[in-house]
Structure formats: structure tokens, C-alpha cells
Tab-separated table of C-alpha atoms in Angstrom:
chain	number	residue	atom	x	y	z
A	941	UNK	CA	0.000	0.000	0.000
A	942	UNK	CA	1.582	3.268	-1.083
A	943	UNK	CA	1.476	6.403	1.020
A	944	UNK	CA	2.559	10.007	0.664
A	945	UNK	CA	3.168	12.753	3.159
A	946	UNK	CA	2.601	16.475	2.937
A	947	UNK	CA	5.031	18.183	5.269
A	948	UNK	CA	4.558	21.864	6.009
A	949	UNK	CA	7.330	23.982	7.496
A	950	UNK	CA	6.215	25.603	10.745
A	951	UNK	CA	7.221	29.106	9.716
A	952	UNK	CA	7.359	29.231	5.941
A	953	UNK	CA	4.316	27.040	5.298
A	954	UNK	CA	5.854	25.593	2.130
A	955	UNK	CA	4.614	22.014	1.570
A	956	UNK	CA	7.047	19.382	0.410
A	957	UNK	CA	6.587	15.734	-0.501
A	958	UNK	CA	8.431	12.921	1.204
A	959	UNK	CA	8.821	9.221	0.456
A	960	UNK	CA	6.044	6.771	1.331
A	961	UNK	CA	5.838	5.492	4.888
A	962	UNK	CA	6.819	1.900	5.552
A	963	UNK	CA	5.079	-0.684	7.677
A	964	UNK	CA	6.042	-1.342	11.278
A	965	UNK	CA	4.419	-2.704	14.388
A	966	UNK	CA	1.963	-0.392	16.043
A	967	UNK	CA	3.053	-0.421	19.674
A	968	UNK	CA	6.832	-0.393	19.304
A	969	UNK	CA	8.855	2.786	19.619
A	970	UNK	CA	10.597	4.449	16.713
A	971	UNK	CA	13.243	7.185	16.670
A	972	UNK	CA	12.177	10.793	16.414
A	973	UNK	CA	13.656	13.667	14.523
A	974	UNK	CA	13.183	17.264	13.580
A	975	UNK	CA	10.576	20.670	10.984
A	976	UNK	CA	6.256	21.002	11.244
A	977	UNK	CA	4.336	18.293	9.438
A	978	UNK	CA	0.862	17.414	8.458
A	979	UNK	CA	0.822	14.014	6.825
A	980	UNK	CA	-1.753	12.578	4.476
A	981	UNK	CA	-1.414	8.932	3.610
A	982	UNK	CA	-3.097	5.624	3.167
A	983	UNK	CA	-1.469	4.656	6.429
A	984	UNK	CA	-2.769	6.317	9.639
A	985	UNK	CA	-3.155	10.065	9.347
A	986	UNK	CA	-0.418	11.942	11.098
A	987	UNK	CA	-0.374	15.468	12.498
A	988	UNK	CA	3.146	16.343	13.550
A	989	UNK	CA	4.825	19.333	15.076
A	990	UNK	CA	7.995	18.356	13.181
A	991	UNK	CA	8.785	16.280	10.149
A	992	UNK	CA	10.491	12.927	10.496
A	993	UNK	CA	10.401	9.934	8.184
A	994	UNK	CA	9.252	6.923	10.216
A	995	UNK	CA	8.164	3.376	9.775
A	996	UNK	CA	4.377	3.107	9.997
A	997	UNK	CA	1.712	0.407	10.126
A	998	UNK	CA	-0.441	0.407	7.012
A	999	UNK	CA	-4.026	1.286	7.886
A	1000	UNK	CA	-6.988	2.766	5.966
A	1001	UNK	CA	-7.077	6.321	4.553
A	1002	UNK	CA	-7.710	9.554	6.390
A	1003	UNK	CA	-10.109	12.460	5.989
A	1004	UNK	CA	-10.060	16.178	6.868
A	1005	UNK	CA	-11.376	17.992	9.928
A	1006	UNK	CA	-11.906	21.741	9.785
A	1007	UNK	CA	-9.853	23.897	12.123
A	1008	UNK	CA	-9.299	27.606	12.425
A	1009	UNK	CA	-7.779	28.908	9.238
A	1010	UNK	CA	-8.658	25.939	7.038
A	1011	UNK	CA	-8.664	22.175	7.346
A	1012	UNK	CA	-6.108	19.632	8.373
A	1013	UNK	CA	-6.060	16.031	7.244
A	1014	UNK	CA	-6.531	13.822	10.268
A	1015	UNK	CA	-7.206	10.204	10.819
A	1016	UNK	CA	-9.812	8.963	11.588
A	1017	UNK	CA	-13.672	6.022	22.041
A	1018	UNK	CA	-17.990	5.258	26.811
A	1019	UNK	CA	-21.276	3.555	27.202
A	1020	UNK	CA	-24.843	3.611	25.996
A	1021	UNK	CA	-26.915	6.639	26.722
A	1022	UNK	CA	-27.716	9.012	23.938
A	1023	UNK	CA	-24.629	10.590	22.408
A	1024	UNK	CA	-24.532	13.497	19.942
A	1025	UNK	CA	-25.160	12.148	16.443
A	1026	UNK	CA	-24.267	13.479	13.030
A	1027	UNK	CA	-26.175	13.193	9.764
A	1028	UNK	CA	-23.305	11.319	8.106
A	1029	UNK	CA	-23.776	7.617	7.365
A	1030	UNK	CA	-23.078	5.495	10.415
A	1031	UNK	CA	-19.667	3.863	10.544
A	1032	UNK	CA	-19.065	0.256	11.495
A	1033	UNK	CA	-16.470	-1.265	13.790
A	1034	UNK	CA	-14.566	-4.383	12.665
A	1035	UNK	CA	-17.077	-6.445	14.695
A	1036	UNK	CA	-20.266	-5.242	13.004
A	1037	UNK	CA	-20.911	-8.547	11.193
A	1038	UNK	CA	-20.283	-10.503	14.389
A	1039	UNK	CA	-22.867	-8.380	16.228
A	1040	UNK	CA	-25.471	-8.965	13.534
A	1041	UNK	CA	-24.741	-12.716	13.543
A	1042	UNK	CA	-25.432	-12.779	17.301
A	1043	UNK	CA	-28.764	-10.994	16.894
A	1044	UNK	CA	-27.684	-7.643	18.263
A	1045	UNK	CA	-30.075	-4.713	18.291
A	1046	UNK	CA	-27.995	-2.004	16.610
A	1047	UNK	CA	-28.374	1.682	17.482
A	1048	UNK	CA	-26.569	4.912	16.485
A	1049	UNK	CA	-23.895	5.915	18.994
A	1050	UNK	CA	-21.008	8.322	18.516
A	1051	UNK	CA	-21.353	8.139	14.729
A	1052	UNK	CA	-21.250	4.318	14.707
A	1053	UNK	CA	-23.810	1.543	14.477
A	1054	UNK	CA	-23.350	-0.161	17.859
A	1055	UNK	CA	-25.036	-3.049	19.731
A	1056	UNK	CA	-27.285	-2.053	22.629
A	1057	UNK	CA	-28.173	-5.663	23.565
A	1058	UNK	CA	-28.217	-9.151	22.066
A	1059	UNK	CA	-30.967	-11.602	21.116
A	1060	UNK	CA	-32.066	-13.857	23.955
A	1061	UNK	CA	-30.533	-11.582	26.582
A	1062	UNK	CA	-31.888	-8.655	28.569
A	1063	UNK	CA	-29.849	-5.602	29.537
A	1064	UNK	CA	-30.125	-6.675	33.202
A	1065	UNK	CA	-29.043	-10.195	32.256
A	1066	UNK	CA	-25.963	-8.908	30.423
A	1067	UNK	CA	-25.171	-6.634	33.384
A	1068	UNK	CA	-25.454	-9.482	35.918
A	1069	UNK	CA	-23.440	-11.901	33.799
A	1070	UNK	CA	-20.615	-9.353	33.662
A	1071	UNK	CA	-20.564	-8.981	37.436
A	1072	UNK	CA	-20.650	-12.769	37.989
A	1073	UNK	CA	-18.571	-14.077	35.072
A	1074	UNK	CA	-17.164	-11.837	32.296
A	1075	UNK	CA	-18.473	-10.153	29.156
A	1076	UNK	CA	-16.966	-8.796	25.965
A	1077	UNK	CA	-17.837	-5.260	24.890
A	1078	UNK	CA	-17.033	-3.777	21.490
A	1079	UNK	CA	-15.501	-0.356	22.113
A	1080	UNK	CA	-13.982	-0.016	18.668
A	1081	UNK	CA	-15.861	3.243	18.163
A	1082	UNK	CA	-13.455	4.948	20.573
A	1083	UNK	CA	-10.658	6.975	18.982
A	1084	UNK	CA	-7.198	5.483	19.454
A	1085	UNK	CA	-4.148	7.734	19.072
A	1086	UNK	CA	-0.401	7.511	19.210
A	1087	UNK	CA	1.837	10.440	20.205
A	1088	UNK	CA	5.578	10.165	19.863
A	1089	UNK	CA	8.727	12.219	19.570
A	1090	UNK	CA	10.973	14.144	21.952
A	1091	UNK	CA	8.201	16.652	22.655
A	1092	UNK	CA	5.418	14.108	23.298
A	1093	UNK	CA	5.591	14.173	27.109
A	1094	UNK	CA	5.727	17.965	27.343
A	1095	UNK	CA	2.920	18.437	24.808
A	1096	UNK	CA	0.587	15.977	26.549
A	1097	UNK	CA	1.399	17.653	29.869
A	1098	UNK	CA	0.313	20.949	28.333
A	1099	UNK	CA	-3.118	19.689	27.238
A	1100	UNK	CA	-3.713	17.489	30.327
A	1101	UNK	CA	-2.907	17.913	34.054
A	1102	UNK	CA	-1.337	14.441	34.205
A	1103	UNK	CA	2.098	13.811	35.705
A	1104	UNK	CA	3.547	11.922	32.762
A	1105	UNK	CA	7.198	12.496	33.585
A	1106	UNK	CA	6.792	10.244	36.651
A	1107	UNK	CA	4.538	7.716	34.933
A	1108	UNK	CA	6.307	4.368	34.593
A	1109	UNK	CA	6.682	2.827	31.129
A	1110	UNK	CA	3.814	0.514	30.169
A	1111	UNK	CA	1.495	2.328	32.594
A	1112	UNK	CA	-1.578	4.459	31.990
A	1113	UNK	CA	-3.642	7.074	33.781
A	1114	UNK	CA	-7.108	8.539	33.439
A	1115	UNK	CA	-6.896	12.212	32.547
A	1116	UNK	CA	-8.732	15.033	30.804
A	1117	UNK	CA	-8.002	17.327	27.879
A	1118	UNK	CA	-8.497	20.922	29.036
A	1119	UNK	CA	-9.368	24.222	27.397
A	1120	UNK	CA	-6.869	27.058	27.866
A	1121	UNK	CA	-8.250	30.001	29.806
A	1122	UNK	CA	-11.217	28.204	31.397
A	1123	UNK	CA	-9.911	24.783	32.449
A	1124	UNK	CA	-13.093	23.261	31.034
A	1125	UNK	CA	-12.949	19.596	30.038
A	1126	UNK	CA	-12.634	19.023	26.287
A	1127	UNK	CA	-12.853	15.242	26.785
A	1128	UNK	CA	-11.853	12.563	29.265
A	1129	UNK	CA	-9.062	10.268	28.133
A	1130	UNK	CA	-6.689	7.491	29.082
A	1131	UNK	CA	-2.996	8.215	28.480
A	1132	UNK	CA	-0.611	5.246	28.457
A	1133	UNK	CA	3.163	5.523	28.297
A	1134	UNK	CA	4.561	2.813	26.041
A	1135	UNK	CA	8.141	1.500	26.173
A	1136	UNK	CA	9.859	4.886	26.251
A	1137	UNK	CA	9.315	8.439	27.448
A	1138	UNK	CA	8.521	9.652	23.947
A	1139	UNK	CA	5.727	7.238	22.926
A	1140	UNK	CA	2.145	7.280	24.202
A	1141	UNK	CA	-1.090	5.445	23.428
A	1142	UNK	CA	-4.149	7.647	24.044
A	1143	UNK	CA	-7.866	6.806	23.854
A	1144	UNK	CA	-10.636	9.422	23.554
A	1145	UNK	CA	-14.408	9.349	23.102
A	1146	UNK	CA	-16.130	8.675	19.794
A	1147	UNK	CA	-18.786	11.358	20.307
A	1148	UNK	CA	-16.035	13.987	20.714
A	1149	UNK	CA	-14.040	12.816	17.712
A	1150	UNK	CA	-14.270	15.870	15.453
A	1151	UNK	CA	-13.916	18.332	18.324
A	1152	UNK	CA	-10.922	16.479	19.793
A	1153	UNK	CA	-9.105	16.153	16.482
A	1154	UNK	CA	-9.584	19.831	15.676
A	1155	UNK	CA	-8.412	20.730	19.187
A	1156	UNK	CA	-5.288	18.584	18.887
A	1157	UNK	CA	-4.499	19.874	15.406
A	1158	UNK	CA	-4.782	23.469	16.554
A	1159	UNK	CA	-2.605	23.037	19.628
A	1160	UNK	CA	-0.012	20.905	17.875
A	1161	UNK	CA	0.244	23.708	15.336
A	1162	UNK	CA	0.726	26.247	18.098
A	1163	UNK	CA	3.319	23.969	19.690
A	1164	UNK	CA	5.252	23.902	16.431
A	1165	UNK	CA	5.048	27.662	15.936
A	1166	UNK	CA	6.681	28.073	19.342
A	1167	UNK	CA	9.589	25.976	18.083
A	1168	UNK	CA	9.007	23.211	20.611
A	1169	UNK	CA	10.485	19.683	20.248
A	1170	UNK	CA	8.943	17.339	17.699
A	1171	UNK	CA	5.598	15.635	18.320
A	1172	UNK	CA	3.994	13.264	15.865
A	1173	UNK	CA	0.322	12.433	16.288
A	1174	UNK	CA	-1.171	9.361	14.628
A	1175	UNK	CA	-4.886	8.543	14.801
A	1176	UNK	CA	-5.486	4.842	14.254
A	1177	UNK	CA	-8.322	4.368	11.785
A	1178	UNK	CA	-10.196	1.090	12.036
A	1179	UNK	CA	-8.131	-0.269	14.930
A	1180	UNK	CA	-10.214	-2.757	16.904
A	1181	UNK	CA	-10.806	-2.326	20.633
A	1182	UNK	CA	-12.670	-4.784	22.874
A	1183	UNK	CA	-13.177	-4.720	26.641
A	1184	UNK	CA	-13.185	-8.037	28.512
A	1185	UNK	CA	-14.736	-7.257	31.901
A	1186	UNK	CA	-15.624	-9.356	34.937
A	1187	UNK	CA	-14.142	-11.531	37.698
A	1188	UNK	CA	-13.197	-14.303	35.239
A	1189	UNK	CA	-11.640	-11.997	32.653
A	1190	UNK	CA	-8.038	-12.964	33.460
A	1191	UNK	CA	-8.814	-16.694	33.173
A	1192	UNK	CA	-10.464	-16.226	29.789
A	1193	UNK	CA	-7.683	-14.052	28.403
A	1194	UNK	CA	-4.916	-16.365	29.657
A	1195	UNK	CA	-6.629	-19.282	27.889
A	1196	UNK	CA	-6.139	-17.710	24.438
A	1197	UNK	CA	-2.594	-16.404	24.882
A	1198	UNK	CA	0.011	-18.027	22.681
A	1199	UNK	CA	2.492	-17.962	25.585
A	1200	UNK	CA	0.693	-17.410	28.929
A	1201	UNK	CA	3.943	-17.673	30.904
A	1202	UNK	CA	5.606	-14.939	28.882
A	1203	UNK	CA	2.510	-12.691	29.123
A	1204	UNK	CA	2.365	-13.283	32.908
A	1205	UNK	CA	-1.041	-11.717	33.591
A	1206	UNK	CA	-0.510	-12.305	37.324
A	1207	UNK	CA	2.090	-9.505	37.285
A	1208	UNK	CA	0.053	-7.170	35.078
A	1209	UNK	CA	-1.718	-4.810	37.451
A	1210	UNK	CA	-4.494	-2.235	37.103
A	1211	UNK	CA	-3.361	0.632	34.877
A	1212	UNK	CA	-0.542	-1.338	33.235
A	1213	UNK	CA	-0.257	-2.590	29.657
A	1214	UNK	CA	1.593	-5.341	27.831
A	1215	UNK	CA	1.902	-6.506	24.223
A	1216	UNK	CA	0.883	-10.164	23.784
A	1217	UNK	CA	0.249	-12.754	21.084
A	1218	UNK	CA	-3.145	-14.489	20.834
A	1219	UNK	CA	-3.884	-17.980	19.520
A	1220	UNK	CA	-6.917	-17.960	17.195
A	1221	UNK	CA	-8.796	-20.538	15.108
A	1222	UNK	CA	-6.664	-22.884	13.051
A	1223	UNK	CA	-3.735	-22.617	15.438
A	1224	UNK	CA	-2.724	-19.268	13.956
A	1225	UNK	CA	-1.006	-16.691	16.183
A	1226	UNK	CA	-1.919	-12.986	16.141
A	1227	UNK	CA	1.023	-10.905	17.409
A	1228	UNK	CA	1.265	-7.315	18.661
A	1229	UNK	CA	-2.026	-7.200	20.613
A	1230	UNK	CA	-1.924	-4.432	23.235
A	1231	UNK	CA	-3.600	-5.457	26.498
A	1232	UNK	CA	-4.306	-2.777	29.130
A	1233	UNK	CA	-5.637	-3.857	32.544
A	1234	UNK	CA	-8.606	-1.724	33.530
A	1235	UNK	CA	-12.010	-0.807	32.189
A	1236	UNK	CA	-15.283	0.996	32.634
A	1237	UNK	CA	-17.260	-1.367	34.863
A	1238	UNK	CA	-15.420	-1.381	38.205
A	1239	UNK	CA	-14.562	-5.049	37.665
A	1240	UNK	CA	-11.190	-6.564	36.899
A	1241	UNK	CA	-10.719	-6.626	33.158
A	1242	UNK	CA	-8.767	-5.684	30.077
A	1243	UNK	CA	-9.064	-3.342	27.126
A	1244	UNK	CA	-7.549	-5.067	24.118
A	1245	UNK	CA	-6.369	-3.132	21.050
A	1246	UNK	CA	-6.181	-5.263	17.899
A	1247	UNK	CA	-5.259	-4.704	14.252
A	1248	UNK	CA	-8.422	-4.173	12.135
A	1249	UNK	CA	-8.053	-7.358	10.102
A	1250	UNK	CA	-7.538	-9.502	13.245
A	1251	UNK	CA	-10.225	-8.035	15.539
A	1252	UNK	CA	-12.954	-10.551	14.653
A	1253	UNK	CA	-10.613	-13.553	14.957
A	1254	UNK	CA	-9.314	-12.498	18.388
A	1255	UNK	CA	-12.845	-11.740	19.621
A	1256	UNK	CA	-14.112	-15.129	18.413
A	1257	UNK	CA	-11.251	-16.856	20.219
A	1258	UNK	CA	-12.173	-15.067	23.461
A	1259	UNK	CA	-15.867	-15.954	23.070
A	1260	UNK	CA	-14.908	-19.622	22.835
A	1261	UNK	CA	-12.528	-19.594	25.810
A	1262	UNK	CA	-13.526	-22.099	28.515
A	1263	UNK	CA	-10.483	-22.861	30.664
A	1264	UNK	CA	-10.919	-25.786	33.074
A	1265	UNK	CA	-12.600	-25.999	35.507
A	1266	UNK	CA	-14.819	-23.296	33.989
A	1267	UNK	CA	-17.502	-24.484	31.593
A	1268	UNK	CA	-19.098	-21.080	30.986
A	1269	UNK	CA	-17.627	-19.001	28.129
A	1270	UNK	CA	-17.727	-15.179	27.991
A	1271	UNK	CA	-20.736	-13.508	26.386
A	1272	UNK	CA	-21.137	-10.399	24.308
A	1273	UNK	CA	-22.738	-7.444	26.087
A	1274	UNK	CA	-24.027	-4.175	24.661
A	1275	UNK	CA	-24.202	-0.493	25.421
A	1276	UNK	CA	-27.251	-0.871	27.674
A	1277	UNK	CA	-25.405	-3.036	30.194
A	1278	UNK	CA	-22.296	-0.915	29.827
A	1279	UNK	CA	-24.241	2.159	30.924
A	1280	UNK	CA	-25.631	0.619	34.126
A	1281	UNK	CA	-22.259	-1.001	34.919
A	1282	UNK	CA	-20.345	2.266	34.534
A	1283	UNK	CA	-22.887	4.165	36.633
A	1284	UNK	CA	-22.593	1.656	39.485
A	1285	UNK	CA	-18.806	2.154	39.181
A	1286	UNK	CA	-19.207	5.949	39.410
A	1287	UNK	CA	-17.745	6.499	35.938
A	1288	UNK	CA	-18.615	9.613	33.915
A	1289	UNK	CA	-20.094	9.691	30.432
A	1290	UNK	CA	-18.811	12.699	28.514
A	1291	UNK	CA	-21.570	14.920	27.138
A	1292	UNK	CA	-23.758	14.025	30.113
A	1293	UNK	CA	-21.731	14.052	33.354
A	1294	UNK	CA	-18.884	16.160	31.938
A	1295	UNK	CA	-18.729	18.875	29.292
A	1296	UNK	CA	-16.733	21.866	28.068
A	1297	UNK	CA	-18.001	24.071	30.917
A	1298	UNK	CA	-17.036	21.622	33.674
A	1299	UNK	CA	-13.654	21.856	35.410
A	1300	UNK	CA	-11.989	18.816	37.003
A	1301	UNK	CA	-12.739	20.178	40.482
A	1302	UNK	CA	-16.465	20.540	39.771
A	1303	UNK	CA	-16.486	17.089	38.194
A	1304	UNK	CA	-15.018	15.459	41.346
A	1305	UNK	CA	-11.901	14.715	39.324
A	1306	UNK	CA	-9.408	16.884	41.205
A	1307	UNK	CA	-7.325	13.733	41.681
A	1308	UNK	CA	-6.406	13.752	37.964
A	1309	UNK	CA	-4.338	16.889	38.646
A	1310	UNK	CA	-0.971	15.368	39.544
A	1311	UNK	CA	0.557	16.644	42.807
A	1312	UNK	CA	3.691	17.808	41.008
A	1313	UNK	CA	1.527	19.890	38.631
A	1314	UNK	CA	-0.199	21.935	41.357
A	1315	UNK	CA	2.150	24.913	41.590
A	1316	UNK	CA	3.047	26.158	38.122
A	1317	UNK	CA	0.566	28.392	36.271
A	1318	UNK	CA	2.880	29.768	33.573
A	1319	UNK	CA	2.405	27.899	30.293
A	1320	UNK	CA	5.946	28.815	29.209
A	1321	UNK	CA	7.286	26.977	32.263
A	1322	UNK	CA	5.321	23.782	31.772
A	1323	UNK	CA	1.872	24.532	33.211
A	1324	UNK	CA	-1.183	22.781	31.797
A	1325	UNK	CA	-4.026	24.572	30.031
A	1326	UNK	CA	-6.367	26.280	32.490
A	1327	UNK	CA	-3.975	25.811	35.426
A	1328	UNK	CA	-4.512	29.392	36.574
A	1329	UNK	CA	-8.243	28.631	36.972
A	1330	UNK	CA	-8.151	25.010	38.138
A	1331	UNK	CA	-5.414	25.340	40.757
A	1332	UNK	CA	-7.131	28.259	42.489
A	1333	UNK	CA	-10.254	26.150	42.936
A	1334	UNK	CA	-8.639	23.020	44.360
A	1335	UNK	CA	-8.891	24.418	47.905
A	1336	UNK	CA	-12.568	24.550	49.008
A	1337	UNK	CA	-14.170	27.701	50.348
A	1338	UNK	CA	-14.508	26.083	53.780
A	1339	UNK	CA	-10.707	26.038	53.943
A	1340	UNK	CA	-10.163	29.571	52.627
A	1341	UNK	CA	-9.824	28.801	48.924
A	1342	UNK	CA	-11.931	29.909	45.966
A	1343	UNK	CA	-13.571	26.502	45.672
A	1344	UNK	CA	-16.397	25.881	43.214
A	1345	UNK	CA	-20.124	26.554	43.144
A	1346	UNK	CA	-21.219	23.032	42.176
A	1347	UNK	CA	-19.947	19.482	42.601
A	1348	UNK	CA	-20.645	16.125	40.994
A	1349	UNK	CA	-22.213	13.645	43.430
A	1350	UNK	CA	-23.843	10.245	43.553
A	1351	UNK	CA	-27.473	9.852	44.622
A	1352	UNK	CA	-29.665	6.994	45.816
A	1353	UNK	CA	-33.242	7.893	44.870
A	1354	UNK	CA	-36.495	6.584	46.362
A	1355	UNK	CA	-39.410	5.486	44.173
A	1356	UNK	CA	-39.121	5.895	40.405
A	1357	UNK	CA	-35.618	6.237	38.868
A	1358	UNK	CA	-34.363	9.758	38.182
A	1359	UNK	CA	-33.161	10.329	34.621
A	1360	UNK	CA	-30.918	12.929	33.032
A	1361	UNK	CA	-32.335	16.436	33.386
A	1362	UNK	CA	-34.345	15.796	36.558
A	1363	UNK	CA	-34.105	18.719	38.987
A	1364	UNK	CA	-32.472	18.262	42.390
A	1365	UNK	CA	-34.228	20.245	45.141
A	1366	UNK	CA	-33.341	21.385	48.640
A	1367	UNK	CA	-35.126	19.013	51.032
A	1368	UNK	CA	-36.436	21.868	53.214
A	1369	UNK	CA	-37.086	24.838	50.933
A	1370	UNK	CA	-37.819	22.995	47.688
A	1371	UNK	CA	-35.392	25.358	45.888
A	1372	UNK	CA	-33.593	23.943	42.862
A	1373	UNK	CA	-30.005	23.177	43.879
A	1374	UNK	CA	-28.826	20.939	41.043
A	1375	UNK	CA	-29.591	18.588	38.179
A	1376	UNK	CA	-29.289	14.859	37.463
A	1377	UNK	CA	-26.907	13.991	34.623
A	1378	UNK	CA	-27.222	10.169	34.599
A	1379	UNK	CA	-29.578	7.767	36.322
A	1380	UNK	CA	-30.944	4.215	36.206
A	1381	UNK	CA	-32.122	1.338	38.392
A	1382	UNK	CA	-29.068	-0.515	39.717
A	1383	UNK	CA	-29.347	-4.244	38.917
A	1384	UNK	CA	-26.670	-5.050	41.503
A	1385	UNK	CA	-28.115	-2.982	44.370
A	1386	UNK	CA	-31.823	-3.235	43.596
A	1387	UNK	CA	-32.098	0.531	44.131
A	1388	UNK	CA	-32.318	3.583	41.904
A	1389	UNK	CA	-29.000	5.384	41.533
A	1390	UNK	CA	-28.057	8.611	39.816
A	1391	UNK	CA	-25.231	11.056	39.266
A	1392	UNK	CA	-25.582	14.816	39.110
A	1393	UNK	CA	-24.406	18.228	40.224
A	1394	UNK	CA	-25.467	19.996	43.423
A	1395	UNK	CA	-24.653	23.322	44.997
A	1396	UNK	CA	-21.368	23.323	46.909
A	1397	UNK	CA	-22.056	22.533	50.569
A	1398	UNK	CA	-24.717	19.959	49.732
A	1399	UNK	CA	-22.185	17.507	48.314
A	1400	UNK	CA	-21.287	15.657	51.498
A	1401	UNK	CA	-22.343	12.009	51.773
A	1402	UNK	CA	-25.539	11.575	53.762
A	1403	UNK	CA	-27.049	14.938	52.753
A	1404	UNK	CA	-30.774	14.563	52.102
A	1405	UNK	CA	-32.244	16.218	49.017
A	1406	UNK	CA	-35.216	15.676	46.729
A	1407	UNK	CA	-35.397	14.873	43.033
A	1408	UNK	CA	-38.290	15.899	40.814
A	1409	UNK	CA	-39.314	12.761	38.904
A	1410	UNK	CA	-42.350	12.917	36.601
A	1411	UNK	CA	-43.654	15.925	38.489
A	1412	UNK	CA	-43.357	14.282	41.906
A	1413	UNK	CA	-40.762	14.947	44.580
A	1414	UNK	CA	-38.761	11.880	45.498
A	1415	UNK	CA	-36.444	11.574	48.471
A	1416	UNK	CA	-32.756	11.135	47.689
A	1417	UNK	CA	-29.504	10.891	49.615
A	1418	UNK	CA	-26.078	12.067	48.462
A	1419	UNK	CA	-23.904	8.960	48.341
A	1420	UNK	CA	-20.204	8.318	47.856
A	1421	UNK	CA	-19.162	6.800	44.552
A	1422	UNK	CA	-18.538	4.193	43.368
A	1423	UNK	CA	-21.867	2.747	44.443
A	1424	UNK	CA	-20.259	-0.719	44.432
A	1425	UNK	CA	-16.722	-1.473	45.677
A	1426	UNK	CA	-14.237	-1.567	42.804
A	1427	UNK	CA	-12.525	-4.900	42.130
A	1428	UNK	CA	-9.475	-3.751	40.211
A	1429	UNK	CA	-6.467	-6.081	40.234
A	1430	UNK	CA	-3.800	-4.153	42.128
A	1431	UNK	CA	-0.450	-5.065	43.636
A	1432	UNK	CA	-0.411	-5.746	47.365
């Protein structure tokens, strides 16, 4: 497959053509170099702050996303609840045919046709099976990125408040992309450092795809104009991503590994990643599969990134895994179960529980601001976007700081379940003090749970409020999240 690059100098803006990219494995590091580039190719689209010929995996073509001053070619990730839709034809993940073959009910989500549940199963049934055994979720609609080059760490520390310099290789962290000036959340993301300090694997939300890519293109361009070290951004079109979640996830995954001893899942802890090889039908081995321990359900599990052409084969192998003494294989689960699972785990859904106007402090995500990032507010000295706003609000008003006016909380609601948009009222005065952003009956607890924002001061666990549900006031209690204890696999 041939590819070409258009490389634009950061200052002169004169495009030049370079030789086609060559194939290489996706999750191995490659050397970096030095001038600004925007690359268009039949391999993954690349937006770089500096030009450097590299070896690349061959993946499908890219398209353009409009940004200020024109358009940049870019290449084209958490649950089911309505997500902003576009009028463009729905895209399909590499597992679309598998979903249809298993009788999935397909719905629009994040620009993709995605399974909400499967034939012969209820949403509650899929939810319960995940908690008791393990389920496979297709999350191939999420946007997978790679950032590399000598400026990768510094650039990602500009757009997020993460402490990446101290992050160990093959480890990841939940973070947020932030707007300069306001500290509002552009998107939530997972940033994983690969084998070196200049290579990162990043996953963002499907529904924010166009906004995120335009944001990254703009700020990479600014980075280059400042003459900063090289950063090359690759967006992985068509790359498969599945989440294996539940207490038996490790047993199922180990059963399909080509060399379980070498993969050593017992030493792979929450937040860490490892590249493995998977044995699929016919005795064939699929190499270079990136396995990250974590997920969106609160259970032990793995997010597994797979080459497009191998995604179905690896998923089929996992669905057939039945290591002794287990006789039950994993099942597919859809967006419906994923939504109730993530809410029980206290996980946010961007566009509902977080948005561009929400700061990490308001969103109960102050912990994503690394301790070593809590002093510097000067962007020229390594501060993150919005640091001057966010850092001032970390200290609550009760302790003499600026604090915030609202906070994200969990709620247990009496009677009918509270859904997104329901008003939260003061229990005594009946005054509106907040709004529900997510809510559903909890299959695991047998109670109605919700997430929302309340006025600062009413956010402490045990505070009684009311929620207006279908015109009736329902009692509710502010509750710590997660609603269920997390079962992540961590070192002792």
C-alpha cells in the first residue's frame, strides 16, 4: 500500500513531498527527529509538530477535519446513553458482522452503528453476567491515538494535568483534555506511556471525535510555531478495541494467549499494559495485541487493542474460551449493560456528566491533577491549560480557597428512577439546587442510583435532598461513589 506525506514547514508554510511510509508494528517505539508536518497517507493520518520519516503500520485512509484557518487532514472512544449524532452515514467497527450474527439490536452511537443488547438476553441479564462471570464489549468506536517524539511528554502535559514524567513505562492514567483560559474539560481520556518516554497510546471518546481532532491539530500547530520539540500524532483508523470485563476476565484471556507464561497476567496490574500474542482458530497466532488492565465497569478486566483485520478472529477466540474448571464461556454485552455497569462504578459519560463548561474540580476529578503539577501556572514553564483557573479552585471555600459553586455527586433515589435532566431540590425549601446527569435502576443494588451536580455545601455524603421525577418529589440521599466497591487487580 503506497502512502505520501505532505510536510509543512512551521514558519514558511511551504509544503514538500516525502517518500512513502513503511510498515512497522503499532506499539513499538521508533526514533524521532526534527521541521512542522501534516501528513496525508493511506497509512494512519499523522499530524506532527515536526517532520520525520518513520516506519508506519499500514491502515486505511484519512479524511479532513476543519480547524481555524482551514482544514487539516486527520485520521480517523464510553457507554450507551444518547450521544450526539451526526447526519453522516453510520460507521461500522470491525465487529459489526459478528454483532449482527449474534442478533444484536444495533443503534446509532457516537457516529457508529453499535449493539445495545443481544438476542435472547436482557440488559439486566448482560449486566449481571458481567458482574458474575465476564463479558466482551465492542468499544472499537473509541478513537485510538499515538503520540511520539521528543516533545510528546511535554505536549501531553500541556493539554492534560497528568504527571507523565513520573509515569512508569507501560502504565496508563485517566486524565482530561483541558481548554486554555477556562480549564473546562474538552474530553476525558486514558494516556498510556509505552516503552519509552517519547511514545504514548491515548484513547478518547467517539462522540467527541471531530472536536478532539480539531483541538489537537490546533494546539499541535501552536506547539510547532513556538519551536518546541517534535511531536507526531497518529490517529489509528479502524483499529479494533474490545473490553473483557468481569471476575473471570483474566482466566479467559490467559486461555487464548500463545504464551501465557511470557505474558504473565498475574504480574500485570491495574493501569498497566503489555503486548501479547493471541492464539486464534486454526492454530494461527496474532502478534502485537496491546492489552491494558482496567475498564469501565469497576470489575477486573482488560481493554484489548487489535489490528483491524484480526479483531474478529481475536474476539471469536475469546468468546470460545472455557479454561478448566470453567464451563461457561464469555458472552457479548451491549451499550445498555455498559451504561448501568459504569454508573454503578461511578464512571462519567462525557456529554452528560462532563462537558466543556465543567472543570476537574467541579467534576469530582481533582485527583487527575498530579501533585507535582499543582504549583506552576505559567504555560511557558510547563503549566497545563487552564492551570490558573483550576489550581485556584482546588482548595474549598470552607478552607479559605476559591472553591467551586457546584460538585458532581452520587445519589440513591427513592421510588421511580431519576433520569438525566431531573431537577435536584433542597429538602427543606424545595429550591432547585442541582440537576441529574445520569440515572438508572441498579441491577446489583436493587435501588435507583443517579449522578448529578449539586450546589457546593450539599455535596457531602448523607445529605438529604429531593429529586423531581415525573412531576413528583422523590427523596434522595447524596452517596459516595462508586456505588459498588471496585474490584481492580492491584499489587499488594
